[in-house]
PDB file of C-alpha atoms and ligand atoms in Angstrom:
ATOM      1  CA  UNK A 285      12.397 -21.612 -10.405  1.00  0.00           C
ATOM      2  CA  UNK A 286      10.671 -18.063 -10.430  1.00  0.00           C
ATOM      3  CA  UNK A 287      10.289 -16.384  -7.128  1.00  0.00           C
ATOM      4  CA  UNK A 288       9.103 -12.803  -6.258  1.00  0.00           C
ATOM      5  CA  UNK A 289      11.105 -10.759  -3.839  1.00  0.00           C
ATOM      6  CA  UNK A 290       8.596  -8.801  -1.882  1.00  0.00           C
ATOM      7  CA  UNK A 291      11.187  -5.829  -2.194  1.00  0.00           C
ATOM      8  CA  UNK A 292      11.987  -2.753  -4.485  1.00  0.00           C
ATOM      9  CA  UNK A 293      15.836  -2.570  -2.422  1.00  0.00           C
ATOM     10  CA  UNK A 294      17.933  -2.073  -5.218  1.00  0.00           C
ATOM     11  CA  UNK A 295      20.798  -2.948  -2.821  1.00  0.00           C
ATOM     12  CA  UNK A 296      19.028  -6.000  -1.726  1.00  0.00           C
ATOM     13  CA  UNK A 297      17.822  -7.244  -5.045  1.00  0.00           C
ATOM     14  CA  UNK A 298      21.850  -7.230  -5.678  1.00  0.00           C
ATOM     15  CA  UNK A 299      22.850  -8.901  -2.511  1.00  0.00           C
ATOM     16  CA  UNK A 300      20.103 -11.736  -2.941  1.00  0.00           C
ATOM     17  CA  UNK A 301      20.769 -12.247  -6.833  1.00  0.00           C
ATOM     18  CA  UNK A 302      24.274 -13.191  -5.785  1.00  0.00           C
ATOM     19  CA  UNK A 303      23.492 -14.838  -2.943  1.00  0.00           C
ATOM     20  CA  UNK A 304      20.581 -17.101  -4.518  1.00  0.00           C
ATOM     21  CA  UNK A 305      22.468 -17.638  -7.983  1.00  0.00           C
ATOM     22  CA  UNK A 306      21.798 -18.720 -11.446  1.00  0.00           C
ATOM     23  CA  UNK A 307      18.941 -21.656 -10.265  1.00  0.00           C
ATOM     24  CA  UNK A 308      16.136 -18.996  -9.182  1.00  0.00           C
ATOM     25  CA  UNK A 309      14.976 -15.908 -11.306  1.00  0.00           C
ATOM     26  CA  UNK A 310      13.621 -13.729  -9.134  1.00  0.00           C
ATOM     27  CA  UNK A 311      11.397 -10.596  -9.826  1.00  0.00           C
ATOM     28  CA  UNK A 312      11.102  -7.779  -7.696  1.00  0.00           C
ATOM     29  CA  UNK A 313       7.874  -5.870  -7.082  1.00  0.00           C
ATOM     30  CA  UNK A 314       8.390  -3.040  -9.986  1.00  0.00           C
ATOM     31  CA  UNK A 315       8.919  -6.772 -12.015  1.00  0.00           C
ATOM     32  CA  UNK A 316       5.109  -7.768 -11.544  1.00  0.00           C
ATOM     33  CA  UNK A 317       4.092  -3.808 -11.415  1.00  0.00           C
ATOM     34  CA  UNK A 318       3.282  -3.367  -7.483  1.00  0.00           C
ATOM     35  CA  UNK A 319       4.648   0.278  -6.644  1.00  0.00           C
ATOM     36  CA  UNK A 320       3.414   0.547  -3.562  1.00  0.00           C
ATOM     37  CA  UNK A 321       5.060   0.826  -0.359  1.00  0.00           C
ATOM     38  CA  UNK A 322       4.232  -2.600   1.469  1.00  0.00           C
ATOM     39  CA  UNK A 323       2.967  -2.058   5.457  1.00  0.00           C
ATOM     40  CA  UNK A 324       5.714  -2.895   7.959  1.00  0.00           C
ATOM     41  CA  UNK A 325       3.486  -1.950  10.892  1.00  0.00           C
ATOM     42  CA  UNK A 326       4.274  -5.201  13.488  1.00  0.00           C
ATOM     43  CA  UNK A 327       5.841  -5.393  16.116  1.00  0.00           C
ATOM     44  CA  UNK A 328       8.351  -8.397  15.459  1.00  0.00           C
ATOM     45  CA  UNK A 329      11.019  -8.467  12.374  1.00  0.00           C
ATOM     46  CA  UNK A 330       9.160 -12.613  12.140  1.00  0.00           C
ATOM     47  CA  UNK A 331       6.007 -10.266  11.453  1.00  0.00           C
ATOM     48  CA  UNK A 332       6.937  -7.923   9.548  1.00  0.00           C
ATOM     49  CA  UNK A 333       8.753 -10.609   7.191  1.00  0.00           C
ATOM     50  CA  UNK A 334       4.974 -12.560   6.976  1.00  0.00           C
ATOM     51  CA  UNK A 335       2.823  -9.895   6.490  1.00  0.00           C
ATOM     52  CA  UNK A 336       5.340  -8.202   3.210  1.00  0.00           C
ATOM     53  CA  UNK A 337       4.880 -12.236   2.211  1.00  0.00           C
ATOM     54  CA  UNK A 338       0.755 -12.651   2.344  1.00  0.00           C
ATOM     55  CA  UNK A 339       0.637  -9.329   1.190  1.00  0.00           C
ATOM     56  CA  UNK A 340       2.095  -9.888  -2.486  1.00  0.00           C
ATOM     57  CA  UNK A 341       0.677 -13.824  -2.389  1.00  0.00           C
ATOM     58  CA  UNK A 342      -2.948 -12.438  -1.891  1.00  0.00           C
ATOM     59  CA  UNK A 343      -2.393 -10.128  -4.240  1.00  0.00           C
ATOM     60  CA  UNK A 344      -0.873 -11.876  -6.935  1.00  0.00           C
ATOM     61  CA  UNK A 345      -1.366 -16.134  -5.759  1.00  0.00           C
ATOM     62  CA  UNK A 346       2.405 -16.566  -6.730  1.00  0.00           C
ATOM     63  CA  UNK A 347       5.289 -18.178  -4.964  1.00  0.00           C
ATOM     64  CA  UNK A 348       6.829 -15.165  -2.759  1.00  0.00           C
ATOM     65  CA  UNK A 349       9.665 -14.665  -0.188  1.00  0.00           C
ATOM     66  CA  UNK A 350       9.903 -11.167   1.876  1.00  0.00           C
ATOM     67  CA  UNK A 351      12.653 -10.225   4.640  1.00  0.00           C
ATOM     68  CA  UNK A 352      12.652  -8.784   7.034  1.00  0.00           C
ATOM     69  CA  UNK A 353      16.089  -6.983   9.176  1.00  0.00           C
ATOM     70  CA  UNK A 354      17.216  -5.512  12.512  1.00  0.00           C
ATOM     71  CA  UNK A 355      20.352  -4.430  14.139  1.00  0.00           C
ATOM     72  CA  UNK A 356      19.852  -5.948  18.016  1.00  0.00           C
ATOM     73  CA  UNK A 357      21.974  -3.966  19.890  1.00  0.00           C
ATOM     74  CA  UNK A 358      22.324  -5.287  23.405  1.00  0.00           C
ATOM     75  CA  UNK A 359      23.305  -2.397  25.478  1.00  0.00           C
ATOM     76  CA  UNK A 360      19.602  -0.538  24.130  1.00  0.00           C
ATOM     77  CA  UNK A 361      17.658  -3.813  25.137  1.00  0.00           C
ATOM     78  CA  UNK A 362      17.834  -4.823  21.721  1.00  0.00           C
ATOM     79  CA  UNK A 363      16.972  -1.694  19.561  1.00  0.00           C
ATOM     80  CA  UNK A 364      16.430  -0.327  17.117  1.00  0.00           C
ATOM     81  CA  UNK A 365      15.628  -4.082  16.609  1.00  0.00           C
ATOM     82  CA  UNK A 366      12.160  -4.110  14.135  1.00  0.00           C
ATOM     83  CA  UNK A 367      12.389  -0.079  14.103  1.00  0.00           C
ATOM     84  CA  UNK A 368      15.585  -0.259  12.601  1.00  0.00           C
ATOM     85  CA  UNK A 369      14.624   1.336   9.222  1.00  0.00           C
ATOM     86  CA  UNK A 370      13.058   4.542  10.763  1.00  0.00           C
ATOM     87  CA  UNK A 371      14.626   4.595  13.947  1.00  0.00           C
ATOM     88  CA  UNK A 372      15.105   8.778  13.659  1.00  0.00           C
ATOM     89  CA  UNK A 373      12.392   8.820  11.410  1.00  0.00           C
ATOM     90  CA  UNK A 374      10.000   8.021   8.844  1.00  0.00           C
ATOM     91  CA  UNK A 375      11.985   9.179   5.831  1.00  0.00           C
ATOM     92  CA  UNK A 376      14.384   6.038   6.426  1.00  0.00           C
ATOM     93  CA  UNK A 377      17.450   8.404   6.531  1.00  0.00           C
ATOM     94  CA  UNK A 378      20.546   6.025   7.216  1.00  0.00           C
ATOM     95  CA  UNK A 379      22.952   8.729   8.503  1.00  0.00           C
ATOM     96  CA  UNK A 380      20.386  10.087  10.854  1.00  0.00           C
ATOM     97  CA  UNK A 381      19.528   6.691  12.191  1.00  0.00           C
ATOM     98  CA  UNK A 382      22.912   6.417  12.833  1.00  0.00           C
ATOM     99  CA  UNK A 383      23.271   9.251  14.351  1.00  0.00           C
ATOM    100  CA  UNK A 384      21.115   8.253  16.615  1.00  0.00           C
ATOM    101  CA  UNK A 385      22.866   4.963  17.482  1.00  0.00           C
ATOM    102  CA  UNK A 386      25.805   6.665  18.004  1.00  0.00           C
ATOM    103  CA  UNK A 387      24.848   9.335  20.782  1.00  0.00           C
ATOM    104  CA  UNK A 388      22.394   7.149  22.163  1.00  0.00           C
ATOM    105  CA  UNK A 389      25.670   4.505  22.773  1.00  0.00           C
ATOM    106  CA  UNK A 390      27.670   7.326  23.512  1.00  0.00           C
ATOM    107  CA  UNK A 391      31.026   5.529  25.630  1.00  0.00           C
ATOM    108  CA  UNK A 392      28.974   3.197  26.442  1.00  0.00           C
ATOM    109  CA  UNK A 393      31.052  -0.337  26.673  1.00  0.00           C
ATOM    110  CA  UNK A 394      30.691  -3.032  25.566  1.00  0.00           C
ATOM    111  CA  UNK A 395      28.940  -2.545  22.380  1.00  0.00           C
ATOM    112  CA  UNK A 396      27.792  -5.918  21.256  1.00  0.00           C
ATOM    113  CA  UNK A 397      25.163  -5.970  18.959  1.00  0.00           C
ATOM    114  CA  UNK A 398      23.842  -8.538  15.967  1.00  0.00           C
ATOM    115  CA  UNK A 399      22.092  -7.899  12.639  1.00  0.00           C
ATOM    116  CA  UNK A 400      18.785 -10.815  12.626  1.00  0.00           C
ATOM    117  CA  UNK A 401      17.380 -11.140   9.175  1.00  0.00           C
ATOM    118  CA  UNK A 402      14.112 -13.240   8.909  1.00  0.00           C
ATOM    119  CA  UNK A 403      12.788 -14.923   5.531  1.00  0.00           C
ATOM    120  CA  UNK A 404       8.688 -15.629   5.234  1.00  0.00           C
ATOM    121  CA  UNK A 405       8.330 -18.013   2.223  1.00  0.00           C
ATOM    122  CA  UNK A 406       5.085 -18.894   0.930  1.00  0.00           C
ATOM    123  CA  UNK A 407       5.178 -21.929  -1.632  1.00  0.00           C
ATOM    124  CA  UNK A 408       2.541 -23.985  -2.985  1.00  0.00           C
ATOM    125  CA  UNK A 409       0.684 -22.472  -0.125  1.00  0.00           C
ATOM    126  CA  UNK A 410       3.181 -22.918   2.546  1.00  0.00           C
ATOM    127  CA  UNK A 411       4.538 -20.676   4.859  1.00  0.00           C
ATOM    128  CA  UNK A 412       8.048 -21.124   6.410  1.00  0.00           C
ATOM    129  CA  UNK A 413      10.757 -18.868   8.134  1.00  0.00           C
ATOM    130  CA  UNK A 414      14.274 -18.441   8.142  1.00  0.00           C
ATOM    131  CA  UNK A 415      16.875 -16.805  10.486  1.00  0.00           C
ATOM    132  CA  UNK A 416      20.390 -15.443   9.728  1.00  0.00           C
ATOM    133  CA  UNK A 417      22.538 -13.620  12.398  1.00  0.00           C
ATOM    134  CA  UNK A 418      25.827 -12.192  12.677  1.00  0.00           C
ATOM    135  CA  UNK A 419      27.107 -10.877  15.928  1.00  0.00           C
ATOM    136  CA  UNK A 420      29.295  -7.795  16.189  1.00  0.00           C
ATOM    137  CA  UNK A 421      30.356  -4.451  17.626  1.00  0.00           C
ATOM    138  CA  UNK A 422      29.329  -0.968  17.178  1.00  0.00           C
ATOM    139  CA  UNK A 423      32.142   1.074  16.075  1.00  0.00           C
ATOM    140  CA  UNK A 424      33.098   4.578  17.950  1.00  0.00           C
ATOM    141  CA  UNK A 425      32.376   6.318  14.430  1.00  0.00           C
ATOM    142  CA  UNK A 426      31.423   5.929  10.810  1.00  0.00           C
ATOM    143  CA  UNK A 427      33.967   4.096   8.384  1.00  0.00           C
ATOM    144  CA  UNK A 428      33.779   3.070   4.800  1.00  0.00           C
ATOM    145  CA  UNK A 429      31.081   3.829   1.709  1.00  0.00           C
ATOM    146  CA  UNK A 430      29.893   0.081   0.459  1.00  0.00           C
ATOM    147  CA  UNK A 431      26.598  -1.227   1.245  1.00  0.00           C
ATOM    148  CA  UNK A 432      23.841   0.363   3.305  1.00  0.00           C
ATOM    149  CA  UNK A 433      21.765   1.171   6.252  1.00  0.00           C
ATOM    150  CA  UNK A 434      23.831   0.771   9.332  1.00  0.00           C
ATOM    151  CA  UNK A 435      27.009  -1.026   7.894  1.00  0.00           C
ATOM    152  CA  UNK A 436      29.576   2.081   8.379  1.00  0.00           C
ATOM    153  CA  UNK A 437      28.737   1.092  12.162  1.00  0.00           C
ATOM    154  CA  UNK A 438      28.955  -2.193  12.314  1.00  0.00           C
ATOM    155  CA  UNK A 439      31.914  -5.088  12.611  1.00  0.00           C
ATOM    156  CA  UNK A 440      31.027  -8.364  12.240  1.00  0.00           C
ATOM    157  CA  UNK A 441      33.166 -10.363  15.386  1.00  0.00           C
ATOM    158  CA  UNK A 442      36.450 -11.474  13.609  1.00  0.00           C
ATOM    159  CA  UNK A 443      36.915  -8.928  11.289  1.00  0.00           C
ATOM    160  CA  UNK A 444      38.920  -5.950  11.278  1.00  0.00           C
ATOM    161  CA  UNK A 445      36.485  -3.875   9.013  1.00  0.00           C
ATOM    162  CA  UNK A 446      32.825  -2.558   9.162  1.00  0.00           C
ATOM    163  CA  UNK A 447      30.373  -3.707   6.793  1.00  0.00           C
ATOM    164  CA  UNK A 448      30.784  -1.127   4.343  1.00  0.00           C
ATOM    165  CA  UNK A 449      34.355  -1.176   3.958  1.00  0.00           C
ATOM    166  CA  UNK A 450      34.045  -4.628   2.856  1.00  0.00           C
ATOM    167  CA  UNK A 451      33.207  -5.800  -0.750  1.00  0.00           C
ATOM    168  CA  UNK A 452      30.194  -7.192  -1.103  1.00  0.00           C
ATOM    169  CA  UNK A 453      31.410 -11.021  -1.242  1.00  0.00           C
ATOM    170  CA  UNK A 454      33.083 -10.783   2.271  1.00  0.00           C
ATOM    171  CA  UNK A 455      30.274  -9.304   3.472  1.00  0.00           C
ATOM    172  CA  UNK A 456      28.413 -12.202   1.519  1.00  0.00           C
ATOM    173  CA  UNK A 457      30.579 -14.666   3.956  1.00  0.00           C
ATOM    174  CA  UNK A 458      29.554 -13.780   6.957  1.00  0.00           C
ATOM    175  CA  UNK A 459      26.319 -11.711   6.473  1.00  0.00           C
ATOM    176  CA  UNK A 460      23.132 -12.323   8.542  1.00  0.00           C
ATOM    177  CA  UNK A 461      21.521 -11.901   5.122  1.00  0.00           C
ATOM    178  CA  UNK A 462      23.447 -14.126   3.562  1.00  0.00           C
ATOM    179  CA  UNK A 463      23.122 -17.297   5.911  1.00  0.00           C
ATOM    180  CA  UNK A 464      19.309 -16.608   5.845  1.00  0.00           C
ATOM    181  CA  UNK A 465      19.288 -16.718   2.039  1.00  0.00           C
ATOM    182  CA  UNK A 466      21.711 -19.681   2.541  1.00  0.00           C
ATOM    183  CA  UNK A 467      19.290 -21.426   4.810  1.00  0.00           C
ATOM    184  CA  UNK A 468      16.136 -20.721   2.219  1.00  0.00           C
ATOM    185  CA  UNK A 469      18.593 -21.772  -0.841  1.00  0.00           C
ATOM    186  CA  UNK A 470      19.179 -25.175   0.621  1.00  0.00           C
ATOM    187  CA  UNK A 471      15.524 -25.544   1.353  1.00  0.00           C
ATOM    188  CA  UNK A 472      14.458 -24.549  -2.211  1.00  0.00           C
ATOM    189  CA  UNK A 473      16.587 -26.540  -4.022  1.00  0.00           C
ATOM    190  CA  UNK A 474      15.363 -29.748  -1.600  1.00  0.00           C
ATOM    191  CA  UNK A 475      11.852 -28.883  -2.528  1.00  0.00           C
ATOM    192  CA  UNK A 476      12.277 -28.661  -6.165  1.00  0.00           C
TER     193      UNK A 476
HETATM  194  P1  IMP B 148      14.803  -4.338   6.132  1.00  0.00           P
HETATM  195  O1  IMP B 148      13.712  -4.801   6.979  1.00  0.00           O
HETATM  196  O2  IMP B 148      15.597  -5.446   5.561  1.00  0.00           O
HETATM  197  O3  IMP B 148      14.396  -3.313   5.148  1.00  0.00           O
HETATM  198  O4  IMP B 148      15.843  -3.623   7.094  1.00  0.00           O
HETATM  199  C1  IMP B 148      15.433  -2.631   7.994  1.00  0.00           C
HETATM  200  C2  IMP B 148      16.571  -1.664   8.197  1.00  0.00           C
HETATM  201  O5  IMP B 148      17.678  -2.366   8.783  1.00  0.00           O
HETATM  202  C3  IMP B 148      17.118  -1.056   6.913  1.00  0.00           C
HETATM  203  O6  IMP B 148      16.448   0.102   6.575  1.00  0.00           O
HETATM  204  C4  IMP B 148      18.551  -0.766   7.289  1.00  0.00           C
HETATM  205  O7  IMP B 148      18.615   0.444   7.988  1.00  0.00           O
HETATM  206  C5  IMP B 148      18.886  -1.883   8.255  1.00  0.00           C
HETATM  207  N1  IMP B 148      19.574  -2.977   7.553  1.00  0.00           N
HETATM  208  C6  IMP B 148      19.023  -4.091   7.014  1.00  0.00           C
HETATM  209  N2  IMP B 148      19.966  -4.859   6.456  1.00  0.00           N
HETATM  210  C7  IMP B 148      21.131  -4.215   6.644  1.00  0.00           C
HETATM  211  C8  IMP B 148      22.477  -4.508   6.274  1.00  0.00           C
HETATM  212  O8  IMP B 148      22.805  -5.524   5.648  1.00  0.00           O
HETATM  213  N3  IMP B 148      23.390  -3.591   6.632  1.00  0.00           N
HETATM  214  C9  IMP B 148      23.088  -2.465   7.322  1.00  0.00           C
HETATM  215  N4  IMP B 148      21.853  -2.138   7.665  1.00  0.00           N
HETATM  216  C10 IMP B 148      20.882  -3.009   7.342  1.00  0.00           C
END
């Protein structure tokens, strides 16, 4: 089954190809020649994930899944939730966003806080959603150079390591990502 990715994440694009596996070939949006930045201007990560969807399916008419991510962090009344990418900014710099996290935590205890990954699918004209979360801590300071965005920051509850001092199969176990892909995997390979 060929699927596009409504994403141009080289980190992604490697995350999902592992996590989808050899039934789906995906293509990414350089794949079908859309090099445009795709709008991510609502205000709910379920939003954001449609509208990257209907954009590339009334573009193109093809079978399309987009995601969409936030770190909830409970202690900031869930942010930078949907403004996760450019919560210092609009150049989506990961240090600086979180450098913000960190001195807007400060001591601040406790520091519970999930990643919430939503999946828009549109097939044979259908739209459908799907929701991964892990729940976790944010750590006192940066550790480890793997992966991307906020996972020097983050430990996912019963681990002993951030996200990016892990390899990217144990993040794969547990990953917010990963059980939405799992979730959309199951459903594709029902509705095949
Ligand atoms: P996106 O909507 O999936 O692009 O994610 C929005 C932002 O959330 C990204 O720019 C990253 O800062 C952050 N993010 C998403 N997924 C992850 C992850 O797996 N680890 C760490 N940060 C992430």
């Amino acid at each position: 089954m060929t699927l596009v990715f409504a994403s141009n994440n080289e980190h992604k694009i490697k995350e999902i190809n592992s996590l989808l596996g050899s039934s789906f070939k995906l293509l990414s949006l350089h794949d079908i020649n859309i090099n445009e930045d795709i709008p991510e201007e609502e205000p709910t990560i379920e939003g954001n994930a449609l509208s990257k969807a209907r954009f590339v399916y009334n573009l193109t008419g093809r079978d399309v899944f987009a995601d969409d991510t936030g770190l909830e962090i409970n202690s900031l009344n869930g942010l930078p939730g949907v403004h996760s990418a450019r919560f210092a900014g609009e150049n989506k710099d990961s240090s600086a966003n979180i450098e913000k996290v960190l001195s807007m935590l400060g001591d601040t205890e406790p520091r519970e806080a999930r990643f919430r990954t939503v999946i828009a699918l549109i097939i044979k004209k259908k739209e459908y959603l799907f929701e991964g979360i892990v729940t976790g801590t944010i750590t006192y300071v940066k550790s480890g150079v793997e992966g991307f965005g906020y996972d020097p920051i983050f430990m996912p509850d019963g681990k002993h390591s951030t996200f990016a001092e892990m390899e990217l199969a144990e993040k794969n176990t547990v990953s917010h990502r990963a059980r939405a892909f799992e979730k959309l995997r199951e459903f594709l390979l029902n509705c095949q």
